[in-house]
Amino acid sequence: MYSAPAKQSVLDNVEFGVGAWAWGDRLVWGYGRSYSAEDVRQAFNASIAAGVRMFDTAEVYGQGKSELLLGEFIKTTDQQVIIATKFMPYPWRLGRQSLLRALKGSLKRLGVAQVDLYQVHRQMPPVNPETWMAAMVEAAHAGLTREVGVSNYNRSWTQRAYAALAREGIHLTSNQVEYSLIDRKVEKDGLIKLCQELGVRVIAYSPLGMGLLTGKFTPENPPSGIRGGRYNRRFLERMTPLLTLIKRIGSDHAGKTPAQVALNWVICKGALPIPGAKNVAQAEQNAGALGWRLSEEEVAALDEASDRMSA
Ligand SMILES: NC(=O)c1ccc[n+]([C@@H]2O[C@H](COP(=O)([O-])OP(=O)(O)OC[C@H]3O[C@@H](n4cnc5c(N)ncnc54)[C@H](OP(=O)(O)O)[C@@H]3O)[C@@H](O)[C@H]2O)c1
């Protein structure tokens, strides 16, 4: 296989980021009802104050609203922020030009001339990864993105995307995938191992299991809406022993919260968590996953409890 030496990356030394899906999204997260633009502005400010510098968005989040809000917020800070956004390969987007057009739309909403990381949002037929990576090469050469990533790519597509970029001397920076204590598919199927071998950073999305790993939901009080469909009462019952262990480990670390333990576990696994935060309290709490480490024994115990849950 072709290989491109991993050069310096914008994600070097980045342990943690914030996901901005909920910023502007009404359908899944209820933006405009249970929280407002002011809440997410405060979540951004609190994250910056806590030293967080990487923010992940997508053209589809809130149909562009998330990029607009993030673009507004970054103008108000003097800190250098790393912006990652995504291209949705809708089946009607067939050619390289569609990616370049979409990227220009994202740049306009974000109010910047270049993003740090541009990611293909998912693997979706009919267009193959080689075509999208060719478009990414053009985007990188045109200076519209500094680096290239993918998302939801399986092992075969990751390898193909990696090779297509490597032939052009560009390193595939990252693969953004769902990864948490309640979803370890990418660990079990060898994707994480492959990424590590290739030097591709694993960005962990939904690292709090869409909020379930914060411990605020119980079998008696399951989430509602779209989340409730995926995580019902039975799921929460199976999750209870894992949550009990997470809480015990948190209290052994001077009162770390379940969210902080769950995010620290992702970091210990070598992945970069990007938890969503809708308000200042969530942003502050999540950033408290930084600056300390679970022991190897604790990580192993959490692995075991999570395995037992899915057995
Ligand atoms: N590439 C992809 O296909 C893909 C897919 C999904 C997500 N993502 C990315 O990953 C990011 C994070 O994933 P996610 O938003 O699905 O899930 P998540 O980070 O696991 O959970 C985020 C949600 O949990 C709740 N929450 C967060 N912190 C909390 C705290 N400290 N205490 C209590 N509740 C808290 C909030 O919702 P409530 O307050 O409503 O409970 C928040 O919106 C997204 O923003 C997006 O950038 C990417």
Short mmCIF file of C-alpha atoms and ligand atoms in Angstrom, two decimals:
data_model
loop_
_atom_site.label_atom_id
_atom_site.label_comp_id
_atom_site.label_asym_id
_atom_site.label_seq_id
_atom_site.Cartn_x
_atom_site.Cartn_y
_atom_site.Cartn_z
CA MET A 1 0.00 0.00 0.00
CA TYR A 2 1.12 3.57 -0.68
CA SER A 3 1.91 5.50 2.43
CA ALA A 4 2.45 9.14 3.16
CA PRO A 5 4.52 10.04 6.17
CA ALA A 6 2.29 11.58 8.82
CA LYS A 7 3.39 15.19 9.00
CA GLN A 8 2.41 17.62 11.68
CA SER A 9 -1.34 17.77 12.09
CA VAL A 10 -3.74 20.32 13.50
CA LEU A 11 -4.89 17.54 15.84
CA ASP A 12 -1.43 16.93 17.33
CA ASN A 13 -1.69 17.48 21.08
CA VAL A 14 -5.48 17.91 20.85
CA GLU A 15 -7.02 15.60 23.45
CA PHE A 16 -10.56 16.90 23.44
CA GLY A 17 -13.03 18.91 21.37
CA VAL A 18 -16.65 20.04 21.44
CA GLY A 19 -19.34 18.77 19.07
CA ALA A 20 -21.71 21.43 17.74
CA TRP A 21 -24.51 19.26 16.33
CA ALA A 22 -26.99 20.56 18.92
CA TRP A 23 -26.13 24.20 18.10
CA GLY A 24 -29.09 25.05 15.90
CA ASP A 25 -30.61 21.57 15.59
CA ARG A 26 -34.32 21.55 16.43
CA LEU A 27 -35.30 18.09 15.25
CA VAL A 28 -33.11 15.85 17.44
CA TRP A 29 -31.92 18.21 20.17
CA GLY A 30 -34.72 20.78 20.49
CA TYR A 31 -32.75 23.97 19.79
CA GLY A 32 -34.98 27.02 20.31
CA ARG A 33 -37.22 25.18 22.79
CA SER A 34 -35.20 23.89 25.76
CA TYR A 35 -32.09 26.01 25.03
CA SER A 36 -31.19 29.07 23.00
CA ALA A 37 -28.43 30.73 20.99
CA GLU A 38 -27.32 32.44 24.21
CA ASP A 39 -26.95 29.05 25.96
CA VAL A 40 -24.73 27.68 23.22
CA ARG A 41 -22.72 30.91 23.08
CA GLN A 42 -22.01 30.43 26.78
CA ALA A 43 -21.10 26.77 26.14
CA PHE A 44 -18.56 27.99 23.55
CA ASN A 45 -17.14 30.62 25.91
CA ALA A 46 -16.89 28.17 28.81
CA SER A 47 -15.09 25.66 26.57
CA ILE A 48 -12.58 28.30 25.45
CA ALA A 49 -12.06 29.36 29.08
CA ALA A 50 -11.38 25.73 29.99
CA GLY A 51 -8.70 25.50 27.29
CA VAL A 52 -10.71 23.61 24.66
CA ARG A 53 -9.79 24.70 21.13
CA MET A 54 -11.32 22.18 18.72
CA PHE A 55 -14.92 22.42 17.53
CA ASP A 56 -16.68 19.96 15.24
CA THR A 57 -19.62 20.94 13.07
CA ALA A 58 -21.19 19.96 9.72
CA GLU A 59 -23.06 21.61 6.89
CA VAL A 60 -26.14 19.54 7.83
CA TYR A 61 -26.28 20.44 11.54
CA GLY A 62 -29.31 22.69 11.94
CA GLN A 63 -29.21 22.99 8.13
CA GLY A 64 -26.23 25.32 8.36
CA LYS A 65 -27.19 27.04 11.61
CA SER A 66 -24.45 25.27 13.59
CA GLU A 67 -21.77 26.61 11.21
CA LEU A 68 -23.32 30.09 11.36
CA LEU A 69 -23.30 30.11 15.16
CA LEU A 70 -19.75 28.76 15.39
CA GLY A 71 -18.64 31.37 12.85
CA GLU A 72 -20.18 34.08 15.03
CA PHE A 73 -18.56 32.77 18.21
CA ILE A 74 -15.03 32.42 16.84
CA LYS A 75 -15.04 36.12 15.92
CA THR A 76 -15.42 36.96 19.60
CA THR A 77 -12.32 35.13 20.83
CA ASP A 78 -8.66 35.95 20.35
CA GLN A 79 -7.77 32.28 20.77
CA GLN A 80 -6.81 30.23 17.74
CA VAL A 81 -9.60 27.73 17.21
CA ILE A 82 -9.45 24.49 15.23
CA ILE A 83 -12.55 24.14 13.05
CA ALA A 84 -13.63 20.77 11.70
CA THR A 85 -16.65 20.55 9.43
CA LYS A 86 -18.16 17.97 7.11
CA PHE A 87 -19.43 17.33 3.59
CA MET A 88 -22.58 15.19 3.24
CA PRO A 89 -22.21 12.92 0.19
CA TYR A 90 -25.91 12.94 -0.69
CA PRO A 91 -26.69 10.45 -3.49
CA TRP A 92 -27.43 13.35 -5.84
CA ARG A 93 -23.98 14.81 -5.30
CA LEU A 94 -22.00 12.97 -7.92
CA GLY A 95 -18.88 14.88 -8.81
CA ARG A 96 -15.84 16.54 -7.32
CA GLN A 97 -17.29 19.98 -7.96
CA SER A 98 -20.16 19.27 -5.55
CA LEU A 99 -17.68 18.87 -2.69
CA LEU A 100 -15.89 22.09 -3.57
CA ARG A 101 -19.21 23.96 -3.81
CA ALA A 102 -20.36 22.59 -0.44
CA LEU A 103 -17.05 23.50 1.18
CA LYS A 104 -17.31 27.06 -0.12
CA GLY A 105 -20.82 27.23 1.42
CA SER A 106 -19.42 26.08 4.77
CA LEU A 107 -16.58 28.62 4.61
CA LYS A 108 -19.10 31.38 3.95
CA ARG A 109 -21.30 30.40 6.90
CA LEU A 110 -18.25 30.05 9.16
CA GLY A 111 -16.83 33.34 7.90
CA VAL A 112 -13.35 31.92 7.29
CA ALA A 113 -11.16 31.41 4.23
CA GLN A 114 -10.02 27.93 5.28
CA VAL A 115 -11.13 25.19 7.67
CA ASP A 116 -8.63 23.08 9.57
CA LEU A 117 -10.24 19.73 8.88
CA TYR A 118 -12.77 18.87 6.17
CA GLN A 119 -14.41 15.48 6.57
CA VAL A 120 -16.65 13.36 4.36
CA HIS A 121 -19.59 12.76 6.70
CA ARG A 122 -20.33 9.15 5.82
CA GLN A 123 -19.75 6.42 3.28
CA MET A 124 -22.71 6.53 0.99
CA PRO A 125 -23.21 5.08 -2.49
CA PRO A 126 -22.98 5.67 -5.38
CA VAL A 127 -19.77 7.72 -5.27
CA ASN A 128 -16.59 5.87 -4.29
CA PRO A 129 -14.06 7.16 -1.75
CA GLU A 130 -11.42 7.74 -4.46
CA THR A 131 -13.63 10.37 -6.11
CA TRP A 132 -14.21 12.24 -2.85
CA MET A 133 -10.54 12.07 -1.94
CA ALA A 134 -9.63 13.50 -5.37
CA ALA A 135 -11.96 16.41 -4.56
CA MET A 136 -10.36 16.74 -1.13
CA VAL A 137 -6.92 16.96 -2.77
CA GLU A 138 -8.22 19.84 -4.90
CA ALA A 139 -9.68 21.50 -1.81
CA ALA A 140 -6.39 21.17 0.06
CA HIS A 141 -4.35 22.46 -2.89
CA ALA A 142 -6.73 25.42 -3.24
CA GLY A 143 -6.10 26.19 0.44
CA LEU A 144 -9.77 25.71 1.39
CA THR A 145 -8.91 23.09 4.01
CA ARG A 146 -5.68 22.43 5.84
CA GLU A 147 -6.30 18.75 6.38
CA VAL A 148 -8.58 15.94 5.26
CA GLY A 149 -10.68 13.54 7.30
CA VAL A 150 -13.48 11.01 6.87
CA SER A 151 -16.32 9.93 9.11
CA ASN A 152 -18.23 6.67 9.54
CA TYR A 153 -15.79 4.96 7.15
CA ASN A 154 -15.32 1.22 7.71
CA ARG A 155 -11.95 -0.50 7.42
CA SER A 156 -12.08 -0.98 3.69
CA TRP A 157 -13.14 2.60 2.89
CA THR A 158 -10.63 3.99 5.38
CA GLN A 159 -7.85 2.08 3.67
CA ARG A 160 -9.02 3.24 0.23
CA ALA A 161 -9.31 6.87 1.33
CA TYR A 162 -5.90 6.69 3.00
CA ALA A 163 -4.28 5.21 -0.14
CA ALA A 164 -5.97 7.67 -2.52
CA LEU A 165 -4.68 10.62 -0.51
CA ALA A 166 -1.25 9.07 0.03
CA ARG A 167 -0.76 8.80 -3.75
CA GLU A 168 -1.06 12.61 -3.78
CA GLY A 169 1.24 13.04 -0.79
CA ILE A 170 -1.56 13.93 1.61
CA HIS A 171 -2.07 12.14 4.92
CA LEU A 172 -5.55 11.15 6.04
CA THR A 173 -5.81 12.98 9.35
CA SER A 174 -8.81 11.33 10.98
CA ASN A 175 -11.83 9.06 10.93
CA GLN A 176 -14.74 10.29 13.06
CA VAL A 177 -16.79 7.39 14.35
CA GLU A 178 -19.25 6.58 17.11
CA TYR A 179 -17.28 5.38 20.12
CA SER A 180 -18.19 5.27 23.78
CA LEU A 181 -18.57 2.87 26.69
CA ILE A 182 -21.96 1.91 25.26
CA ASP A 183 -20.83 1.57 21.64
CA ARG A 184 -17.51 -0.14 21.06
CA LYS A 185 -18.18 -1.55 17.60
CA VAL A 186 -15.15 0.23 16.11
CA GLU A 187 -12.92 -1.28 18.78
CA LYS A 188 -14.29 -4.80 18.30
CA ASP A 189 -14.22 -4.83 14.49
CA GLY A 190 -10.59 -3.70 14.21
CA LEU A 191 -11.23 -0.20 12.82
CA ILE A 192 -9.44 1.54 15.69
CA LYS A 193 -6.44 -0.79 15.32
CA LEU A 194 -6.27 -0.07 11.58
CA CYS A 195 -6.44 3.68 12.19
CA GLN A 196 -3.66 3.44 14.75
CA GLU A 197 -1.50 1.46 12.30
CA LEU A 198 -2.07 4.07 9.59
CA GLY A 199 -1.54 7.02 11.93
CA VAL A 200 -5.14 8.15 11.39
CA ARG A 201 -6.61 9.87 14.44
CA VAL A 202 -9.88 8.40 15.75
CA ILE A 203 -12.36 11.16 16.64
CA ALA A 204 -15.05 9.72 18.94
CA TYR A 205 -18.54 11.05 18.35
CA SER A 206 -21.44 10.59 20.79
CA PRO A 207 -18.81 9.83 23.47
CA LEU A 208 -21.48 10.32 26.15
CA GLY A 209 -23.88 7.95 24.37
CA MET A 210 -26.00 10.99 23.44
CA GLY A 211 -26.15 11.90 27.14
CA LEU A 212 -26.82 8.43 28.58
CA LEU A 213 -23.38 8.16 30.15
CA THR A 214 -23.99 11.28 32.23
CA GLY A 215 -26.17 9.07 34.44
CA LYS A 216 -29.16 11.41 34.28
CA PHE A 217 -31.42 8.84 32.64
CA THR A 218 -32.72 5.77 34.46
CA PRO A 219 -35.08 2.91 33.53
CA GLU A 220 -37.80 4.95 35.29
CA ASN A 221 -36.79 8.11 33.50
CA PRO A 222 -35.67 7.22 29.95
CA PRO A 223 -34.95 9.89 27.33
CA SER A 224 -37.78 11.05 25.11
CA GLY A 225 -37.92 11.80 21.39
CA ILE A 226 -35.51 10.26 18.90
CA ARG A 227 -33.09 9.25 21.67
CA GLY A 228 -35.88 7.37 23.44
CA GLY A 229 -36.35 5.18 20.36
CA ARG A 230 -32.77 4.01 20.47
CA TYR A 231 -32.29 3.86 24.22
CA ASN A 232 -35.40 2.44 25.83
CA ARG A 233 -36.13 1.28 29.36
CA ARG A 234 -34.65 -2.20 28.74
CA PHE A 235 -31.41 -0.67 27.47
CA LEU A 236 -31.17 1.49 30.57
CA GLU A 237 -31.76 -1.54 32.78
CA ARG A 238 -28.85 -3.35 31.13
CA MET A 239 -26.73 -0.24 31.55
CA THR A 240 -27.29 0.12 35.30
CA PRO A 241 -24.27 -1.96 36.53
CA LEU A 242 -21.97 -0.01 34.18
CA LEU A 243 -23.27 3.30 35.52
CA THR A 244 -22.85 2.12 39.10
CA LEU A 245 -19.18 1.35 38.37
CA ILE A 246 -18.68 4.67 36.57
CA LYS A 247 -20.05 6.51 39.61
CA ARG A 248 -17.85 4.53 42.01
CA ILE A 249 -14.73 5.25 39.96
CA GLY A 250 -15.71 8.93 39.78
CA SER A 251 -15.99 9.18 43.53
CA ASP A 252 -12.53 7.52 43.87
CA HIS A 253 -11.21 10.47 41.80
CA ALA A 254 -12.38 13.20 44.16
CA GLY A 255 -15.92 13.38 42.83
CA LYS A 256 -15.50 13.22 39.06
CA THR A 257 -18.91 13.01 37.41
CA PRO A 258 -20.05 10.07 35.23
CA ALA A 259 -19.64 12.26 32.12
CA GLN A 260 -16.04 13.06 33.10
CA VAL A 261 -15.24 9.38 33.70
CA ALA A 262 -16.86 8.32 30.41
CA LEU A 263 -14.91 10.96 28.46
CA ASN A 264 -11.65 10.15 30.25
CA TRP A 265 -12.12 6.49 29.25
CA VAL A 266 -12.28 7.58 25.57
CA ILE A 267 -9.07 9.60 26.00
CA CYS A 268 -7.35 6.64 27.70
CA LYS A 269 -8.31 4.52 24.68
CA GLY A 270 -6.36 6.93 22.45
CA ALA A 271 -9.38 8.53 20.78
CA LEU A 272 -10.37 12.21 20.71
CA PRO A 273 -13.83 12.74 22.25
CA ILE A 274 -16.04 15.57 20.95
CA PRO A 275 -18.96 15.67 23.41
CA GLY A 276 -21.89 17.93 22.62
CA ALA A 277 -22.67 20.71 25.10
CA LYS A 278 -25.85 22.78 25.03
CA ASN A 279 -25.04 25.14 27.88
CA VAL A 280 -22.35 26.44 30.18
CA ALA A 281 -22.86 23.78 32.87
CA GLN A 282 -22.47 20.90 30.42
CA ALA A 283 -19.44 22.49 28.74
CA GLU A 284 -17.70 23.14 32.05
CA GLN A 285 -18.44 19.70 33.37
CA ASN A 286 -17.27 17.94 30.21
CA ALA A 287 -14.01 19.88 30.11
CA GLY A 288 -13.39 18.42 33.60
CA ALA A 289 -12.50 15.18 31.79
CA LEU A 290 -9.10 16.78 31.16
CA GLY A 291 -6.09 17.00 33.45
CA TRP A 292 -6.28 13.59 35.09
CA ARG A 293 -6.24 9.92 34.06
CA LEU A 294 -8.05 6.72 34.94
CA SER A 295 -5.68 3.92 35.95
CA GLU A 296 -5.14 0.92 33.66
CA GLU A 297 -7.09 -1.21 36.14
CA GLU A 298 -10.03 1.19 36.04
CA VAL A 299 -10.06 1.21 32.23
CA ALA A 300 -10.01 -2.61 32.27
CA ALA A 301 -12.87 -2.73 34.79
CA LEU A 302 -14.93 -0.32 32.66
CA ASP A 303 -14.21 -2.44 29.56
CA GLU A 304 -15.43 -5.49 31.38
CA ALA A 305 -18.63 -3.86 32.64
CA SER A 306 -19.35 -2.54 29.17
CA ASP A 307 -18.71 -6.03 27.66
CA ARG A 308 -21.09 -7.59 30.16
CA MET A 309 -23.75 -5.09 29.18
CA SER A 310 -23.65 -6.10 25.52
CA ALA A 311 -23.23 -9.87 26.20
N1 LIG B 1 -20.01 12.09 12.20
C1 LIG B 1 -21.20 11.74 12.59
O1 LIG B 1 -21.94 11.02 11.90
C2 LIG B 1 -21.70 12.22 13.92
C3 LIG B 1 -22.87 11.68 14.50
C4 LIG B 1 -23.25 12.15 15.76
C5 LIG B 1 -22.50 13.13 16.40
N2 LIG B 1 -21.40 13.65 15.79
C6 LIG B 1 -20.55 14.70 16.45
O2 LIG B 1 -20.27 14.31 17.78
C7 LIG B 1 -20.73 15.32 18.69
C8 LIG B 1 -21.18 14.70 19.98
O3 LIG B 1 -22.11 13.65 19.78
P1 LIG B 1 -23.61 13.71 20.29
O4 LIG B 1 -24.02 15.11 20.44
O5 LIG B 1 -24.38 12.79 19.40
O6 LIG B 1 -23.60 12.95 21.68
P2 LIG B 1 -22.86 13.12 23.10
O7 LIG B 1 -21.74 14.03 23.00
O8 LIG B 1 -22.64 11.74 23.54
O9 LIG B 1 -24.05 13.75 23.99
C9 LIG B 1 -24.35 15.10 23.91
C10 LIG B 1 -25.63 15.43 24.64
O10 LIG B 1 -25.63 14.91 25.97
C11 LIG B 1 -26.16 15.89 26.89
N3 LIG B 1 -25.04 16.31 27.73
C12 LIG B 1 -23.78 16.66 27.34
N4 LIG B 1 -23.00 16.93 28.39
C13 LIG B 1 -23.75 16.74 29.49
C14 LIG B 1 -23.50 16.86 30.86
N5 LIG B 1 -22.31 17.18 31.33
N6 LIG B 1 -24.52 16.60 31.73
C15 LIG B 1 -25.72 16.23 31.28
N7 LIG B 1 -26.04 16.10 29.97
C16 LIG B 1 -25.07 16.35 29.07
C17 LIG B 1 -26.71 17.01 26.03
O11 LIG B 1 -28.06 16.73 25.63
P3 LIG B 1 -29.34 16.88 26.63
O12 LIG B 1 -29.08 18.05 27.50
O13 LIG B 1 -30.49 17.02 25.70
O14 LIG B 1 -29.40 15.57 27.38
C18 LIG B 1 -25.83 16.94 24.80
O15 LIG B 1 -26.40 17.49 23.66
C19 LIG B 1 -21.83 16.03 17.89
O16 LIG B 1 -22.09 17.33 18.40
C20 LIG B 1 -21.24 16.05 16.51
O17 LIG B 1 -20.27 17.09 16.41
C21 LIG B 1 -20.98 13.20 14.57
#
